């Protein structure tokens, strides 16, 4: 029989303190029983002598110093795991939120996960097809990669997330063992509705596990949301050998929750008030992606974050990009020109793509085409900045060709319909159509043979 | 009285009212025997940082002292192995504990069961001094481990020497008399990671570390025994540059420290280095590599220790007389680990929350590099190449600025270059190397007498281009006079044909110094011939129309590394084609 502790010593934001406690383990879970019969969960975050500090997941509203009894559960926070979770909706703390009852657990998983031994990882190869030209060709998503989307308020990242979830496929398999774990942190009610509706309409719900933490839900639950989602993903991938794509939005809300929690704990703040351990905390989350020995599954992550004030040097995008294997960046100008998805090609990068594309994966010319598009589009920017000074008429003939290429590239290659699912061949052929707008001599990133084979005369 | 845990906050724990522990002592914490280190001692509390995850630890669990500082066991078998931040072998850990890193694992750094072919080179009665070599055993196909008298034993007389044969790491090789006391020497020794290993004396630096990367070797060379920093925002190719250096540089041994970086990157190093063949020895690159992997999701305190573990291993091999290159990727993560722990200790923060002792820690680390006469009389060196990940890509942040004060070679990676996919994205204008004058003699003897002049002229063209680009940005390149247009074209050949290097191309990934010089010479030859043609009245368009500029841009792919004679053909073609221009109008 567990000991019950009556009353609290202190309530401060999401934290409560208990005194006279013994035999409790760090990060253990506690249950708080209120007088009205409701229960809340908390986790030990600090201990000193017989004083224990708990973070309460559902918030501390209504707690007083003498209306609760606390029971320590003697285990870390675990969630029930099962393949039945596919098609279900949960709240941020992993409780069913679709009224369909509890999940019958095949096993319980500690949501904190554990650090993977780097030796046990397999290097990620092979890609996930998203049907979006810019991503598939220029920033290819590799199985086991973590590739975030950097967006800003009001840009179409939610739309893009939905399109990726709807269209994402694995090249050779028929999509049987491919599933998506979707974690929403601090999203508005109508956005959450939008996701649910779109997934339903596309008939994708059956292969999606959703964790929803709304913007008015408690912040501690928000801190748990990605952990629950990733625990589920790891279970499905590494024990059930499925390929899992985890889409998490919005990491900025997560980091803000972490800051709120840290400041209520009275910790010394680092940059912009975020806790000094923000890097370690984000890393513990993002590193839960990959391919491991002894399992044919994989966990791929697409975290989505909104850059405060579109500032890519803000600590959240900055630290994220230092951990993740590349980034996909939205461009507000392109977005307002009506280009969807308006991605900034030059700022975007997929670090793992070079080993997961080309012969045997996508197409032999893929790497060269991507490099050439990057290089050519970089020159478009130079030509445009020159044109803004001296006027387009004064440009040299070659610069004018680049300007024309740039416009076509944005309108035809980047821009695509919300329901348009382009195959890899379509994308690469389109790329060759565009590259052929430039003279052959400008294609300096590829060899003559390739140019002969594909250049449109 | 037993010492028990009083408080827990993340990786920091406290014990109340004890005088049993010394500063920096290594301790075992709790029932799981987590490894920790004492980082604060006062009347009321002893503070300990724990190198492993503290979840599940309870107040009142015991803490045991080990009586010594945080140390690493050094011995044969370290080469080709991969360790975590506190020198536990990860491959063995996978065998015993599965795919996840488990707490309290105490697998020894040096495998006690592996046998080595040992050749004992001293005899009974020999007088030995600290650092002297008494046995040798092949450790990998490339590296012979030279077993040394530990530095703590100043002098001793051998009373027993084992015969040559197969021995395990902890078998007795020698018995020696140290001031009347018998000491047993094995193949291993222990050394505290935070203390630099002693050397006889430091000697001047005079040899470059040849990396086969053109922008490094020809523009910003690193020294054997020197220090270098590679700062760059995310996506600029820090890790890629470090990998290239680790693969191709002419050091004997590489110590690669993955400090708070990506797990997949370590897997990549493991896979690639296992497949790649060292061009000089014909052996696998893993045969000369030691990996320290403390990825970003592994405990933060061990991340802080990983840098010291790495450099201690490097110094150990230096003492055998090898040239070691350390890749530390990334020192910023290490500095952040310092900051994180400092925050948990509630220390007064200095700039951007970093502790005030950040500069002195950085200095201590970089000063462990050097070119030395080691105790055994041989020469050895440790080169440190540290990646820096500046927050927000802003080079004015504390880690970059303080690092700059302690390194003599600065390879600044540049975002605009990376966006244009110009790799390696090392900015030739903001990077510098203070070592160049030290290498003058080396270049003269080994590369070519004109190397420094050629290098200077190449730099001048790039500088000139930079000035002209200011004008071009405003009014376009069409209005420039012909000679300045020519500078721009020559600079383009240097940038695209010479500085850009393709790490994935079989020839271009490593280019010997001799070819680098030939490439620079032929570029300058073209430039000079074109200048002459201009003076004779030829038009820039005609000169470009020869296609020679494009040809030189592609020469890195067209001229294989083993066919230097092709440069003569290029040279003749320049003479014939450009030399014929302008004469009709003259």
PDB file of N, CA and C in Angstrom, chain B residues 104-146:
ATOM      1  N   UNK B 104      24.979   3.172 -15.288  1.00  0.00           N
ATOM      2  CA  UNK B 104      25.745   2.354 -14.364  1.00  0.00           C
ATOM      3  C   UNK B 104      26.551   1.264 -15.035  1.00  0.00           C
ATOM      4  N   UNK B 105      26.658   1.310 -16.353  1.00  0.00           N
ATOM      5  CA  UNK B 105      27.459   0.332 -17.074  1.00  0.00           C
ATOM      6  C   UNK B 105      28.928   0.582 -16.738  1.00  0.00           C
ATOM      7  N   UNK B 106      29.661  -0.478 -16.398  1.00  0.00           N
ATOM      8  CA  UNK B 106      31.064  -0.232 -16.023  1.00  0.00           C
ATOM      9  C   UNK B 106      32.009  -1.088 -16.860  1.00  0.00           C
ATOM     10  N   UNK B 107      31.797  -1.089 -18.165  1.00  0.00           N
ATOM     11  CA  UNK B 107      32.673  -1.827 -19.057  1.00  0.00           C
ATOM     12  C   UNK B 107      34.007  -1.087 -19.151  1.00  0.00           C
ATOM     13  N   UNK B 108      35.129  -1.791 -18.965  1.00  0.00           N
ATOM     14  CA  UNK B 108      36.415  -1.090 -18.971  1.00  0.00           C
ATOM     15  C   UNK B 108      36.784  -0.573 -20.357  1.00  0.00           C
ATOM     16  N   UNK B 109      37.514   0.554 -20.354  1.00  0.00           N
ATOM     17  CA  UNK B 109      37.937   1.183 -21.607  1.00  0.00           C
ATOM     18  C   UNK B 109      38.776   0.224 -22.445  1.00  0.00           C
ATOM     19  N   UNK B 110      39.706  -0.449 -21.764  1.00  0.00           N
ATOM     20  CA  UNK B 110      40.594  -1.373 -22.470  1.00  0.00           C
ATOM     21  C   UNK B 110      40.098  -2.787 -22.209  1.00  0.00           C
ATOM     22  N   UNK B 111      39.828  -3.513 -23.260  1.00  0.00           N
ATOM     23  CA  UNK B 111      39.292  -4.874 -23.155  1.00  0.00           C
ATOM     24  C   UNK B 111      40.297  -5.780 -22.429  1.00  0.00           C
ATOM     25  N   UNK B 112      39.950  -6.313 -21.256  1.00  0.00           N
ATOM     26  CA  UNK B 112      40.920  -7.115 -20.497  1.00  0.00           C
ATOM     27  C   UNK B 112      41.154  -8.501 -21.092  1.00  0.00           C
ATOM     28  N   UNK B 113      40.323  -8.932 -22.045  1.00  0.00           N
ATOM     29  CA  UNK B 113      40.443 -10.295 -22.560  1.00  0.00           C
ATOM     30  C   UNK B 113      41.151 -10.396 -23.906  1.00  0.00           C
ATOM     31  N   UNK B 114      41.382  -9.231 -24.532  1.00  0.00           N
ATOM     32  CA  UNK B 114      41.996  -9.288 -25.851  1.00  0.00           C
ATOM     33  C   UNK B 114      43.503  -9.515 -25.706  1.00  0.00           C
ATOM     34  N   UNK B 115      44.035 -10.406 -26.551  1.00  0.00           N
ATOM     35  CA  UNK B 115      45.476 -10.694 -26.482  1.00  0.00           C
ATOM     36  C   UNK B 115      46.243  -9.894 -27.522  1.00  0.00           C
ATOM     37  N   UNK B 116      47.424  -9.454 -27.147  1.00  0.00           N
ATOM     38  CA  UNK B 116      48.281  -8.718 -28.073  1.00  0.00           C
ATOM     39  C   UNK B 116      49.634  -9.428 -28.177  1.00  0.00           C
ATOM     40  N   UNK B 117      50.243  -9.318 -29.358  1.00  0.00           N
ATOM     41  CA  UNK B 117      51.596  -9.841 -29.549  1.00  0.00           C
ATOM     42  C   UNK B 117      52.583  -8.834 -28.995  1.00  0.00           C
ATOM     43  N   UNK B 118      53.137  -9.125 -27.836  1.00  0.00           N
ATOM     44  CA  UNK B 118      53.973  -8.133 -27.169  1.00  0.00           C
ATOM     45  C   UNK B 118      55.443  -8.463 -27.369  1.00  0.00           C
ATOM     46  N   UNK B 119      56.214  -7.425 -27.718  1.00  0.00           N
ATOM     47  CA  UNK B 119      57.656  -7.567 -27.840  1.00  0.00           C
ATOM     48  C   UNK B 119      58.259  -6.700 -26.743  1.00  0.00           C
ATOM     49  N   UNK B 120      58.915  -7.356 -25.779  1.00  0.00           N
ATOM     50  CA  UNK B 120      59.481  -6.597 -24.653  1.00  0.00           C
ATOM     51  C   UNK B 120      60.876  -6.139 -25.059  1.00  0.00           C
ATOM     52  N   UNK B 121      61.167  -4.835 -24.920  1.00  0.00           N
ATOM     53  CA  UNK B 121      62.448  -4.337 -25.444  1.00  0.00           C
ATOM     54  C   UNK B 121      63.409  -3.912 -24.337  1.00  0.00           C
ATOM     55  N   UNK B 122      63.103  -4.235 -23.087  1.00  0.00           N
ATOM     56  CA  UNK B 122      64.086  -3.969 -22.028  1.00  0.00           C
ATOM     57  C   UNK B 122      64.404  -5.290 -21.333  1.00  0.00           C
ATOM     58  N   UNK B 123      65.489  -5.284 -20.570  1.00  0.00           N
ATOM     59  CA  UNK B 123      65.890  -6.506 -19.888  1.00  0.00           C
ATOM     60  C   UNK B 123      66.042  -6.245 -18.395  1.00  0.00           C
ATOM     61  N   UNK B 124      66.076  -7.296 -17.667  1.00  0.00           N
ATOM     62  CA  UNK B 124      66.254  -7.205 -16.229  1.00  0.00           C
ATOM     63  C   UNK B 124      67.517  -6.398 -15.938  1.00  0.00           C
ATOM     64  N   UNK B 125      67.423  -5.489 -15.000  1.00  0.00           N
ATOM     65  CA  UNK B 125      68.583  -4.696 -14.624  1.00  0.00           C
ATOM     66  C   UNK B 125      68.636  -3.342 -15.302  1.00  0.00           C
ATOM     67  N   UNK B 126      67.835  -3.145 -16.384  1.00  0.00           N
ATOM     68  CA  UNK B 126      67.829  -1.844 -17.082  1.00  0.00           C
ATOM     69  C   UNK B 126      67.276  -0.759 -16.168  1.00  0.00           C
ATOM     70  N   UNK B 127      67.852   0.429 -16.316  1.00  0.00           N
ATOM     71  CA  UNK B 127      67.313   1.586 -15.603  1.00  0.00           C
ATOM     72  C   UNK B 127      66.346   2.313 -16.546  1.00  0.00           C
ATOM     73  N   UNK B 128      65.114   2.550 -16.088  1.00  0.00           N
ATOM     74  CA  UNK B 128      64.134   3.226 -16.941  1.00  0.00           C
ATOM     75  C   UNK B 128      63.708   4.535 -16.301  1.00  0.00           C
ATOM     76  N   UNK B 129      63.334   5.496 -17.137  1.00  0.00           N
ATOM     77  CA  UNK B 129      62.796   6.743 -16.598  1.00  0.00           C
ATOM     78  C   UNK B 129      61.378   6.951 -17.127  1.00  0.00           C
ATOM     79  N   UNK B 130      60.726   7.973 -16.597  1.00  0.00           N
ATOM     80  CA  UNK B 130      59.329   8.232 -16.953  1.00  0.00           C
ATOM     81  C   UNK B 130      59.169   8.363 -18.460  1.00  0.00           C
ATOM     82  N   UNK B 131      58.146   7.738 -18.995  1.00  0.00           N
ATOM     83  CA  UNK B 131      57.838   7.878 -20.416  1.00  0.00           C
ATOM     84  C   UNK B 131      58.651   6.978 -21.323  1.00  0.00           C
ATOM     85  N   UNK B 132      59.612   6.257 -20.761  1.00  0.00           N
ATOM     86  CA  UNK B 132      60.441   5.409 -21.612  1.00  0.00           C
ATOM     87  C   UNK B 132      59.657   4.184 -22.083  1.00  0.00           C
ATOM     88  N   UNK B 133      59.958   3.740 -23.298  1.00  0.00           N
ATOM     89  CA  UNK B 133      59.201   2.643 -23.894  1.00  0.00           C
ATOM     90  C   UNK B 133      59.817   1.308 -23.485  1.00  0.00           C
ATOM     91  N   UNK B 134      59.013   0.393 -22.962  1.00  0.00           N
ATOM     92  CA  UNK B 134      59.571  -0.892 -22.548  1.00  0.00           C
ATOM     93  C   UNK B 134      59.009  -2.076 -23.331  1.00  0.00           C
ATOM     94  N   UNK B 135      57.968  -1.856 -24.094  1.00  0.00           N
ATOM     95  CA  UNK B 135      57.436  -2.961 -24.893  1.00  0.00           C
ATOM     96  C   UNK B 135      56.680  -2.386 -26.078  1.00  0.00           C
ATOM     97  N   UNK B 136      56.442  -3.212 -27.088  1.00  0.00           N
ATOM     98  CA  UNK B 136      55.683  -2.778 -28.254  1.00  0.00           C
ATOM     99  C   UNK B 136      54.688  -3.860 -28.634  1.00  0.00           C
ATOM    100  N   UNK B 137      53.519  -3.452 -29.089  1.00  0.00           N
ATOM    101  CA  UNK B 137      52.600  -4.451 -29.617  1.00  0.00           C
ATOM    102  C   UNK B 137      51.750  -3.826 -30.708  1.00  0.00           C
ATOM    103  N   UNK B 138      51.525  -4.559 -31.815  1.00  0.00           N
ATOM    104  CA  UNK B 138      50.685  -4.017 -32.873  1.00  0.00           C
ATOM    105  C   UNK B 138      49.235  -3.918 -32.383  1.00  0.00           C
ATOM    106  N   UNK B 139      48.648  -2.748 -32.600  1.00  0.00           N
ATOM    107  CA  UNK B 139      47.319  -2.487 -32.055  1.00  0.00           C
ATOM    108  C   UNK B 139      46.277  -2.533 -33.171  1.00  0.00           C
ATOM    109  N   UNK B 140      46.662  -2.019 -34.315  1.00  0.00           N
ATOM    110  CA  UNK B 140      45.825  -2.113 -35.505  1.00  0.00           C
ATOM    111  C   UNK B 140      46.813  -2.302 -36.645  1.00  0.00           C
ATOM    112  N   UNK B 141      46.332  -2.641 -37.834  1.00  0.00           N
ATOM    113  CA  UNK B 141      47.284  -2.844 -38.944  1.00  0.00           C
ATOM    114  C   UNK B 141      48.191  -1.634 -39.186  1.00  0.00           C
ATOM    115  N   UNK B 142      47.798  -0.462 -38.674  1.00  0.00           N
ATOM    116  CA  UNK B 142      48.598   0.739 -38.927  1.00  0.00           C
ATOM    117  C   UNK B 142      49.415   1.197 -37.727  1.00  0.00           C
ATOM    118  N   UNK B 143      48.922   0.943 -36.548  1.00  0.00           N
ATOM    119  CA  UNK B 143      49.494   1.571 -35.361  1.00  0.00           C
ATOM    120  C   UNK B 143      50.098   0.520 -34.430  1.00  0.00           C
ATOM    121  N   UNK B 144      51.349   0.776 -34.033  1.00  0.00           N
ATOM    122  CA  UNK B 144      51.982  -0.054 -33.023  1.00  0.00           C
ATOM    123  C   UNK B 144      51.902   0.672 -31.694  1.00  0.00           C
ATOM    124  N   UNK B 145      51.375   0.004 -30.695  1.00  0.00           N
ATOM    125  CA  UNK B 145      51.314   0.610 -29.377  1.00  0.00           C
ATOM    126  C   UNK B 145      52.671   0.487 -28.715  1.00  0.00           C
ATOM    127  N   UNK B 146      53.212   1.609 -28.258  1.00  0.00           N
ATOM    128  CA  UNK B 146      54.486   1.572 -27.553  1.00  0.00           C
ATOM    129  C   UNK B 146      54.182   1.747 -26.074  1.00  0.00           C
TER     130      UNK B 146
END
